[in-house]
mmCIF file of C-alpha atoms and ligand atoms in Angstrom:
data_model
loop_
_atom_site.group_PDB
_atom_site.id
_atom_site.type_symbol
_atom_site.label_atom_id
_atom_site.label_comp_id
_atom_site.label_asym_id
_atom_site.label_seq_id
_atom_site.Cartn_x
_atom_site.Cartn_y
_atom_site.Cartn_z
ATOM 1 C CA MET A 1 -37.121 39.485 -25.592
ATOM 2 C CA ALA A 2 -34.979 39.200 -28.431
ATOM 3 C CA THR A 3 -34.999 35.475 -29.069
ATOM 4 C CA GLU A 4 -38.910 35.505 -28.303
ATOM 5 C CA ALA A 5 -39.929 37.347 -31.123
ATOM 6 C CA SER A 6 -37.625 35.887 -33.645
ATOM 7 C CA ALA A 7 -39.376 32.614 -32.505
ATOM 8 C CA PRO A 8 -42.275 31.030 -34.201
ATOM 9 C CA ALA A 9 -44.981 32.455 -32.255
ATOM 10 C CA GLN A 10 -47.321 29.201 -31.709
ATOM 11 C CA GLY A 11 -44.160 26.289 -32.747
ATOM 12 C CA PRO A 12 -42.738 24.697 -29.765
ATOM 13 C CA LYS A 13 -39.335 26.121 -28.125
ATOM 14 C CA ALA A 14 -36.333 25.350 -30.147
ATOM 15 C CA GLU A 15 -33.882 23.089 -28.010
ATOM 16 C CA PRO A 16 -30.626 24.310 -26.718
ATOM 17 C CA ARG A 17 -27.902 21.802 -27.705
ATOM 18 C CA HIS A 18 -27.736 19.421 -24.560
ATOM 19 C CA GLY A 19 -24.931 17.284 -25.586
ATOM 20 C CA MET A 20 -22.786 20.398 -26.772
ATOM 21 C CA ARG A 21 -23.573 22.384 -23.159
ATOM 22 C CA LEU A 22 -22.477 18.891 -21.325
ATOM 23 C CA LEU A 23 -19.140 18.414 -23.255
ATOM 24 C CA ILE A 24 -17.913 22.099 -22.709
ATOM 25 C CA ILE A 25 -19.186 21.807 -19.150
ATOM 26 C CA TRP A 26 -17.172 18.651 -18.198
ATOM 27 C CA VAL A 27 -14.228 19.340 -20.558
ATOM 28 C CA VAL A 28 -13.789 22.574 -18.125
ATOM 29 C CA ALA A 29 -14.584 20.902 -15.052
ATOM 30 C CA SER A 30 -11.955 17.785 -16.238
ATOM 31 C CA VAL A 31 -9.483 20.127 -16.775
ATOM 32 C CA ILE A 32 -9.723 21.848 -13.295
ATOM 33 C CA GLY A 33 -10.462 18.947 -11.629
ATOM 34 C CA CYS A 34 -7.667 17.027 -12.738
ATOM 35 C CA LEU A 35 -5.191 19.785 -11.738
ATOM 36 C CA LEU A 36 -6.954 19.822 -8.577
ATOM 37 C CA VAL A 37 -6.119 16.151 -7.724
ATOM 38 C CA TYR A 38 -2.859 15.883 -9.154
ATOM 39 C CA PHE A 39 -0.853 18.781 -7.642
ATOM 40 C CA VAL A 40 -3.067 19.403 -4.221
ATOM 41 C CA LEU A 41 -4.537 16.156 -3.475
ATOM 42 C CA GLY A 42 -1.268 14.008 -4.423
ATOM 43 C CA PRO A 43 1.294 14.841 -1.568
ATOM 44 C CA HIS A 44 -1.329 13.708 0.782
ATOM 45 C CA VAL A 45 -2.223 10.614 -0.648
ATOM 46 C CA PRO A 46 -1.690 7.855 1.699
ATOM 47 C CA PRO A 47 1.035 5.729 2.345
ATOM 48 C CA GLY A 48 3.314 9.220 1.663
ATOM 49 C CA ALA A 49 7.052 9.350 0.690
ATOM 50 C CA MET A 50 8.814 8.397 3.577
ATOM 51 C CA SER A 51 10.418 5.401 1.603
ATOM 52 C CA SER A 52 10.787 4.573 -2.152
ATOM 53 C CA SER A 53 8.369 2.366 -2.231
ATOM 54 C CA ALA A 54 5.750 4.376 -0.631
ATOM 55 C CA ALA A 55 6.503 7.483 -2.986
ATOM 56 C CA ASN A 56 6.182 5.011 -6.029
ATOM 57 C CA GLN A 57 2.736 3.505 -4.368
ATOM 58 C CA GLN A 58 1.242 7.526 -3.747
ATOM 59 C CA SER A 59 2.219 8.423 -7.552
ATOM 60 C CA ASP A 60 0.531 5.373 -8.534
ATOM 61 C CA PHE A 61 -2.561 6.511 -6.622
ATOM 62 C CA THR A 62 -2.507 9.672 -7.769
ATOM 63 C CA ILE A 63 -2.354 8.906 -11.638
ATOM 64 C CA LEU A 64 -5.145 6.188 -11.005
ATOM 65 C CA ALA A 65 -6.872 8.938 -9.089
ATOM 66 C CA THR A 66 -6.297 11.703 -11.834
ATOM 67 C CA ILE A 67 -7.842 9.356 -14.400
ATOM 68 C CA ALA A 68 -10.807 8.261 -12.567
ATOM 69 C CA THR A 69 -11.230 12.353 -11.992
ATOM 70 C CA PRO A 70 -13.125 12.997 -15.744
ATOM 71 C CA ILE A 71 -15.175 9.677 -15.272
ATOM 72 C CA PHE A 72 -16.463 11.133 -11.720
ATOM 73 C CA LEU A 73 -17.238 14.096 -12.976
ATOM 74 C CA GLY A 74 -19.219 12.675 -16.096
ATOM 75 C CA VAL A 75 -21.432 11.222 -14.001
ATOM 76 C CA PHE A 76 -22.463 13.915 -11.511
ATOM 77 C CA ILE A 77 -22.567 16.507 -14.294
ATOM 78 C CA TYR A 78 -24.972 14.299 -16.374
ATOM 79 C CA PHE A 79 -26.938 13.612 -13.275
ATOM 80 C CA GLY A 80 -27.292 17.259 -12.588
ATOM 81 C CA TYR A 81 -28.045 18.499 -16.226
ATOM 82 C CA ALA A 82 -30.551 15.869 -15.674
ATOM 83 C CA LEU A 83 -31.735 16.776 -12.541
ATOM 84 C CA ILE A 84 -31.902 20.527 -13.566
ATOM 85 C CA PHE A 85 -33.227 20.500 -17.609
ATOM 86 C CA TRP A 86 -35.095 17.079 -17.961
ATOM 87 C CA ARG A 87 -37.151 17.127 -15.285
ATOM 88 C CA ALA A 88 -40.937 16.333 -15.815
ATOM 89 C CA LYS A 89 -43.548 18.770 -15.556
ATOM 90 C CA PRO A 90 -45.996 18.681 -13.446
ATOM 91 C CA GLY A 91 -48.748 16.350 -14.856
ATOM 92 C CA ASP A 92 -46.662 15.191 -17.654
ATOM 93 C CA GLU A 93 -47.777 11.468 -17.985
ATOM 94 C CA THR A 94 -46.394 11.063 -21.085
ATOM 95 C CA ASP A 95 -43.298 8.626 -21.746
ATOM 96 C CA GLY A 96 -39.912 9.986 -23.209
ATOM 97 C CA PRO A 97 -39.046 9.852 -26.378
ATOM 98 C CA PRO A 98 -38.222 6.080 -27.655
ATOM 99 C CA ILE A 99 -34.114 5.553 -28.123
ATOM 100 C CA HIS A 100 -32.541 3.581 -31.071
ATOM 101 C CA GLY A 101 -29.088 3.726 -30.647
ATOM 102 C CA ASN A 102 -26.273 5.863 -31.852
ATOM 103 C CA THR A 103 -23.776 4.719 -33.753
ATOM 104 C CA THR A 104 -21.153 7.581 -33.144
ATOM 105 C CA ILE A 105 -22.028 7.192 -28.714
ATOM 106 C CA GLN A 106 -21.413 3.287 -29.194
ATOM 107 C CA LEU A 107 -18.251 3.417 -31.517
ATOM 108 C CA THR A 108 -16.621 5.971 -28.938
ATOM 109 C CA TRP A 109 -17.790 4.321 -25.721
ATOM 110 C CA ILE A 110 -16.362 1.462 -26.888
ATOM 111 C CA ALA A 111 -13.210 2.360 -28.456
ATOM 112 C CA VAL A 112 -12.597 4.841 -25.400
ATOM 113 C CA THR A 113 -13.083 2.078 -22.898
ATOM 114 C CA SER A 114 -10.825 -0.458 -24.237
ATOM 115 C CA VAL A 115 -8.102 2.432 -24.246
ATOM 116 C CA ILE A 116 -8.747 3.165 -20.825
ATOM 117 C CA VAL A 117 -8.677 -0.308 -19.530
ATOM 118 C CA LEU A 118 -5.962 -1.701 -21.816
ATOM 119 C CA ALA A 119 -3.474 1.075 -20.772
ATOM 120 C CA LEU A 120 -4.439 0.957 -17.440
ATOM 121 C CA ALA A 121 -3.615 -3.419 -17.562
ATOM 122 C CA VAL A 122 -0.027 -1.806 -19.585
ATOM 123 C CA PHE A 123 0.547 0.428 -16.824
ATOM 124 C CA GLY A 124 0.047 -1.825 -13.429
ATOM 125 C CA THR A 125 2.165 -4.488 -14.771
ATOM 126 C CA VAL A 126 5.039 -2.589 -15.741
ATOM 127 C CA GLU A 127 5.001 -0.864 -12.283
ATOM 128 C CA LEU A 128 4.523 -3.936 -10.510
ATOM 129 C CA TRP A 129 6.914 -5.962 -12.659
ATOM 130 C CA THR A 130 9.650 -2.695 -12.533
ATOM 131 C CA VAL A 131 9.249 -1.130 -9.742
ATOM 132 C CA GLN A 132 10.344 -3.093 -6.473
ATOM 133 C CA GLY A 133 6.972 -5.156 -6.605
ATOM 134 C CA ALA A 134 5.073 -2.149 -5.201
ATOM 135 C CA GLY A 135 6.456 -2.807 -2.084
ATOM 136 C CA ALA A 136 5.054 -6.252 -2.015
ATOM 137 C CA GLY A 137 6.724 -9.664 -0.483
ATOM 138 C CA GLU A 138 8.166 -11.255 -3.996
ATOM 139 C CA GLY A 139 8.763 -14.714 -2.552
ATOM 140 C CA PRO A 140 12.022 -16.028 -2.578
ATOM 141 C CA GLN A 141 13.571 -15.450 -5.666
ATOM 142 C CA PRO A 142 12.456 -11.850 -6.102
ATOM 143 C CA ILE A 143 12.448 -10.276 -10.306
ATOM 144 C CA TRP A 144 13.607 -6.907 -9.135
ATOM 145 C CA LYS A 145 16.436 -6.128 -6.942
ATOM 146 C CA PRO A 146 17.791 -2.652 -5.907
ATOM 147 C CA ASN A 147 20.588 -1.373 -7.907
ATOM 148 C CA SER A 148 23.179 -1.183 -5.388
ATOM 149 C CA SER A 149 26.113 -3.034 -3.930
ATOM 150 C CA ASP A 150 25.329 -1.900 -0.215
ATOM 151 C CA ILE A 151 21.915 -3.320 1.134
ATOM 152 C CA LEU A 152 20.954 -4.058 4.407
ATOM 153 C CA GLN A 153 19.506 -7.066 5.239
ATOM 154 C CA VAL A 154 16.739 -6.886 8.257
ATOM 155 C CA GLN A 155 15.016 -10.772 8.596
ATOM 156 C CA VAL A 156 11.307 -10.267 10.056
ATOM 157 C CA ILE A 157 10.124 -13.039 11.844
ATOM 158 C CA GLY A 158 5.973 -13.301 12.849
ATOM 159 C CA GLN A 159 4.977 -15.162 15.861
ATOM 160 C CA GLN A 160 2.017 -15.140 18.183
ATOM 161 C CA TRP A 161 1.582 -12.121 18.473
ATOM 162 C CA ALA A 162 5.054 -10.046 17.562
ATOM 163 C CA PHE A 163 7.280 -9.381 15.462
ATOM 164 C CA THR A 164 11.211 -9.486 16.160
ATOM 165 C CA TYR A 165 13.882 -8.133 13.693
ATOM 166 C CA ARG A 166 17.547 -10.287 13.269
ATOM 167 C CA TYR A 167 20.335 -8.212 11.572
ATOM 168 C CA PRO A 168 22.723 -10.732 10.034
ATOM 169 C CA GLN A 169 25.506 -8.020 9.085
ATOM 170 C CA PHE A 170 25.779 -7.404 12.968
ATOM 171 C CA GLY A 171 26.058 -10.662 14.043
ATOM 172 C CA GLY A 172 22.656 -12.019 13.464
ATOM 173 C CA PHE A 173 21.219 -10.275 16.548
ATOM 174 C CA GLU A 174 17.006 -10.759 17.409
ATOM 175 C CA THR A 175 15.511 -7.457 19.094
ATOM 176 C CA THR A 176 11.937 -6.456 18.972
ATOM 177 C CA GLN A 177 13.057 -2.794 17.914
ATOM 178 C CA ILE A 178 13.542 -2.094 14.431
ATOM 179 C CA GLU A 179 15.805 0.712 13.149
ATOM 180 C CA LEU A 180 16.350 1.263 9.461
ATOM 181 C CA PRO A 181 19.571 3.908 8.064
ATOM 182 C CA VAL A 182 18.022 7.055 5.640
ATOM 183 C CA GLY A 183 19.024 6.435 2.158
ATOM 184 C CA GLN A 184 20.280 2.994 2.061
ATOM 185 C CA PRO A 185 18.219 0.002 0.647
ATOM 186 C CA VAL A 186 16.942 -2.217 2.712
ATOM 187 C CA GLN A 187 16.010 -6.147 1.987
ATOM 188 C CA PHE A 188 13.532 -7.151 4.470
ATOM 189 C CA ASN A 189 13.537 -11.477 4.943
ATOM 190 C CA VAL A 190 9.787 -11.958 5.963
ATOM 191 C CA THR A 191 9.569 -15.604 7.664
ATOM 192 C CA SER A 192 7.512 -16.762 10.676
ATOM 193 C CA LEU A 193 7.606 -19.627 13.055
ATOM 194 C CA ASP A 194 3.981 -20.034 13.614
ATOM 195 C CA VAL A 195 0.809 -19.225 11.678
ATOM 196 C CA ILE A 196 0.712 -17.171 8.680
ATOM 197 C CA HIS A 197 1.403 -12.959 9.708
ATOM 198 C CA SER A 198 1.545 -10.583 7.495
ATOM 199 C CA TRP A 199 4.289 -7.522 8.214
ATOM 200 C CA TRP A 200 3.156 -4.549 7.129
ATOM 201 C CA ALA A 201 5.163 -0.786 7.637
ATOM 202 C CA TYR A 202 2.480 1.344 6.305
ATOM 203 C CA GLN A 203 4.444 4.560 6.243
ATOM 204 C CA LEU A 204 6.997 2.488 4.522
ATOM 205 C CA GLY A 205 4.961 0.725 1.406
ATOM 206 C CA VAL A 206 5.926 -2.398 2.482
ATOM 207 C CA LYS A 207 3.292 -5.268 3.314
ATOM 208 C CA ALA A 208 4.543 -8.586 2.696
ATOM 209 C CA ASP A 209 3.293 -12.456 4.025
ATOM 210 C CA ALA A 210 5.081 -13.836 6.809
ATOM 211 C CA ASN A 211 4.576 -17.710 6.372
ATOM 212 C CA PRO A 212 6.729 -20.421 8.310
ATOM 213 C CA LEU A 213 9.617 -22.465 6.260
ATOM 214 C CA VAL A 214 9.260 -19.580 3.784
ATOM 215 C CA ASN A 215 11.388 -16.560 3.140
ATOM 216 C CA ASN A 216 9.473 -13.906 1.246
ATOM 217 C CA VAL A 217 11.831 -10.576 -0.067
ATOM 218 C CA ALA A 218 10.910 -7.197 -0.056
ATOM 219 C CA TYR A 219 13.121 -4.145 -0.883
ATOM 220 C CA THR A 220 12.437 -0.404 0.401
ATOM 221 C CA THR A 221 15.038 2.580 0.292
ATOM 222 C CA PRO A 222 14.014 4.966 3.322
ATOM 223 C CA LYS A 223 13.909 8.034 2.244
ATOM 224 C CA HIS A 224 12.692 10.515 4.897
ATOM 225 C CA THR A 225 13.584 9.766 9.048
ATOM 226 C CA GLY A 226 10.642 9.773 11.202
ATOM 227 C CA THR A 227 8.760 6.745 12.730
ATOM 228 C CA PHE A 228 6.465 4.367 11.065
ATOM 229 C CA VAL A 229 3.900 2.064 12.464
ATOM 230 C CA VAL A 230 4.167 -1.677 12.056
ATOM 231 C CA ARG A 231 1.126 -3.770 12.003
ATOM 232 C CA CYS A 232 0.092 -7.429 11.430
ATOM 233 C CA SER A 233 -2.260 -7.608 8.570
ATOM 234 C CA GLU A 234 -3.082 -11.093 8.231
ATOM 235 C CA LEU A 235 -5.953 -12.642 11.330
ATOM 236 C CA CYS A 236 -3.150 -15.090 13.161
ATOM 237 C CA GLY A 237 -4.852 -15.734 16.419
ATOM 238 C CA LEU A 238 -6.901 -13.874 19.607
ATOM 239 C CA TRP A 239 -4.208 -11.086 20.285
ATOM 240 C CA HIS A 240 -3.613 -10.172 16.406
ATOM 241 C CA GLY A 241 -4.741 -6.912 16.671
ATOM 242 C CA ALA A 242 -2.018 -6.545 19.466
ATOM 243 C CA MET A 243 0.655 -7.174 17.002
ATOM 244 C CA PHE A 244 1.834 -3.738 16.214
ATOM 245 C CA ASP A 245 5.109 -2.112 17.116
ATOM 246 C CA TYR A 246 6.890 0.941 15.738
ATOM 247 C CA GLY A 247 10.199 1.199 14.222
ATOM 248 C CA LYS A 248 12.435 4.178 13.268
ATOM 249 C CA VAL A 249 14.186 5.314 10.402
ATOM 250 C CA VAL A 250 17.640 7.856 11.631
ATOM 251 C CA SER A 251 20.705 8.692 10.122
ATOM 252 C CA VAL A 252 23.374 6.498 8.801
ATOM 253 C CA SER A 253 25.364 7.582 11.992
ATOM 254 C CA ALA A 254 23.006 6.649 14.656
ATOM 255 C CA PHE A 255 21.959 3.659 12.683
ATOM 256 C CA GLN A 256 25.480 2.112 13.038
ATOM 257 C CA THR A 257 25.668 3.549 16.997
ATOM 258 C CA TRP A 258 22.396 1.462 17.834
ATOM 259 C CA ALA A 259 22.970 -1.380 15.727
ATOM 260 C CA HIS A 260 26.886 -1.984 16.983
ATOM 261 C CA GLN A 261 25.624 -1.219 20.631
ATOM 262 C CA THR A 262 22.547 -3.666 20.095
ATOM 263 C CA GLU A 263 25.073 -6.016 18.744
ATOM 264 C CA ILE A 264 27.420 -5.715 22.265
ATOM 265 C CA GLN A 265 24.083 -5.749 24.379
ATOM 266 C CA LEU A 266 22.628 -8.677 23.171
ATOM 267 C CA ALA A 267 25.680 -10.822 22.052
ATOM 268 C CA ALA A 268 24.830 -13.330 25.501
ATOM 269 C CA VAL A 269 21.387 -13.541 23.768
ATOM 270 C CA THR A 270 22.606 -13.995 20.169
ATOM 271 C CA LYS A 271 24.961 -17.138 21.175
ATOM 272 C CA ILE A 272 22.010 -19.258 22.265
ATOM 273 C CA LEU A 273 20.018 -17.972 19.386
ATOM 274 C CA PRO A 274 19.535 -20.591 16.403
ATOM 275 C CA PRO A 275 22.265 -19.421 14.268
ATOM 276 C CA PHE A 276 21.151 -17.285 11.573
ATOM 277 C CA SER A 277 18.971 -18.609 8.376
ATOM 278 C CA LEU A 278 16.853 -17.435 5.792
ATOM 279 C CA THR A 279 13.807 -19.887 7.479
ATOM 280 C CA TYR A 280 13.545 -21.558 10.983
ATOM 281 C CA ASP A 281 12.290 -24.885 11.466
ATOM 282 C CA PRO A 282 9.136 -24.140 14.126
ATOM 283 C CA THR A 283 9.405 -27.059 16.049
ATOM 284 C CA GLN A 284 13.391 -26.541 16.789
ATOM 285 C CA ILE A 285 12.335 -23.047 17.714
ATOM 286 C CA ALA A 286 9.624 -23.977 20.326
ATOM 287 C CA THR A 287 12.424 -26.276 21.955
ATOM 288 C CA LEU A 288 14.294 -22.580 23.268
ATOM 289 C CA GLY A 289 11.401 -21.518 25.116
ATOM 290 C CA PRO A 290 11.350 -22.981 28.513
ATOM 291 C CA VAL A 291 15.507 -22.033 27.848
ATOM 292 C CA LEU A 292 14.875 -18.530 27.704
ATOM 293 C CA THR A 293 12.206 -18.693 30.620
ATOM 294 C CA LYS A 294 15.039 -19.362 32.512
ATOM 295 C CA LEU A 295 17.591 -17.204 31.799
ATOM 296 C CA GLY A 296 14.609 -14.358 32.238
ATOM 297 C CA LEU A 297 14.323 -13.671 28.633
ATOM 298 C CA THR A 298 10.595 -14.089 27.984
ATOM 299 C CA GLY A 299 8.317 -11.491 28.752
ATOM 300 C CA ALA A 300 6.035 -8.996 26.494
ATOM 301 C CA GLY A 301 7.305 -8.043 23.231
ATOM 302 C CA GLY A 302 9.848 -10.975 23.771
ATOM 303 C CA GLY A 303 8.592 -12.590 21.106
ATOM 304 C CA TYR A 304 9.811 -16.515 22.034
ATOM 305 C CA TYR A 305 6.599 -17.849 22.966
ATOM 306 C CA SER A 306 6.549 -21.209 22.596
ATOM 307 C CA PRO A 307 2.948 -23.213 22.014
ATOM 308 C CA ASN A 308 4.267 -26.167 23.950
ATOM 309 C CA ASP A 309 6.033 -23.868 26.221
ATOM 310 C CA PRO A 310 4.038 -24.641 29.948
ATOM 311 C CA GLU A 311 5.269 -21.501 31.473
ATOM 312 C CA GLN A 312 3.415 -19.335 29.312
ATOM 313 C CA PRO A 313 -0.179 -18.196 30.060
HETATM 314 CU CU1 CU B 401 -0.172 -11.796 13.029
#
């Protein structure tokens, strides 16, 4: 009543300061939203924190989601505000007022978006370069290595349609199971015996292409014990979808026991494997198929399939 009394009797009602209102709503919502995204959502962002590379990816995703929150809120707050306050009155067929540029808004827009894009470019480059290549395969000569003299070597071999793992520091045995010790840096040497596969250990945050005759190196340090899922992430043929297995991160002593026992158990097989090497010639490996079939060592998940092997279905 008081405002109506003080307003001119016939003149149009003064517009509220929409810009200032929007700014206040947006700033308050952004502060709350950023805190919620960073502290509440952040710890649940995939791929989790099972390894050093997974934890790095989780924090990168969390930072990016936090930066995106004010932009998301800005769009939807403006949208909601316009729907409520700038709705056309029934029967109003007139055009809105024409707009002729606004130097302040234009300059602010250019400055803010430039700063955001350039800062993200620097952030992305630094993270890719220094923090273990974000868990991806870095090729045969990685630009980043863990600062440790005690690195576990695990060779990942992709083949249609299974992954096998060789442990060169334990006599070079080859197995369909992967176990890793908690707390020790691991160097994965990823290669293939046939087509291109991609070794993706989801919870470890490691994904590296497996190419024949290429040694693709990826590093991580497992931080927590538990199970991780391995999938092939490169369409590699008919049974690509079935190309998955499960790995384990265990205590250092459990790992040592497993590795030594497996080394002894598989000693007879290891003897007839090609000597450990960073890559293998697929045409040589193929000739192993019939030998292993005679020894009864092939089968589901055995991984010694050969396209030239007449005994394979
Ligand atoms: Cu595959």
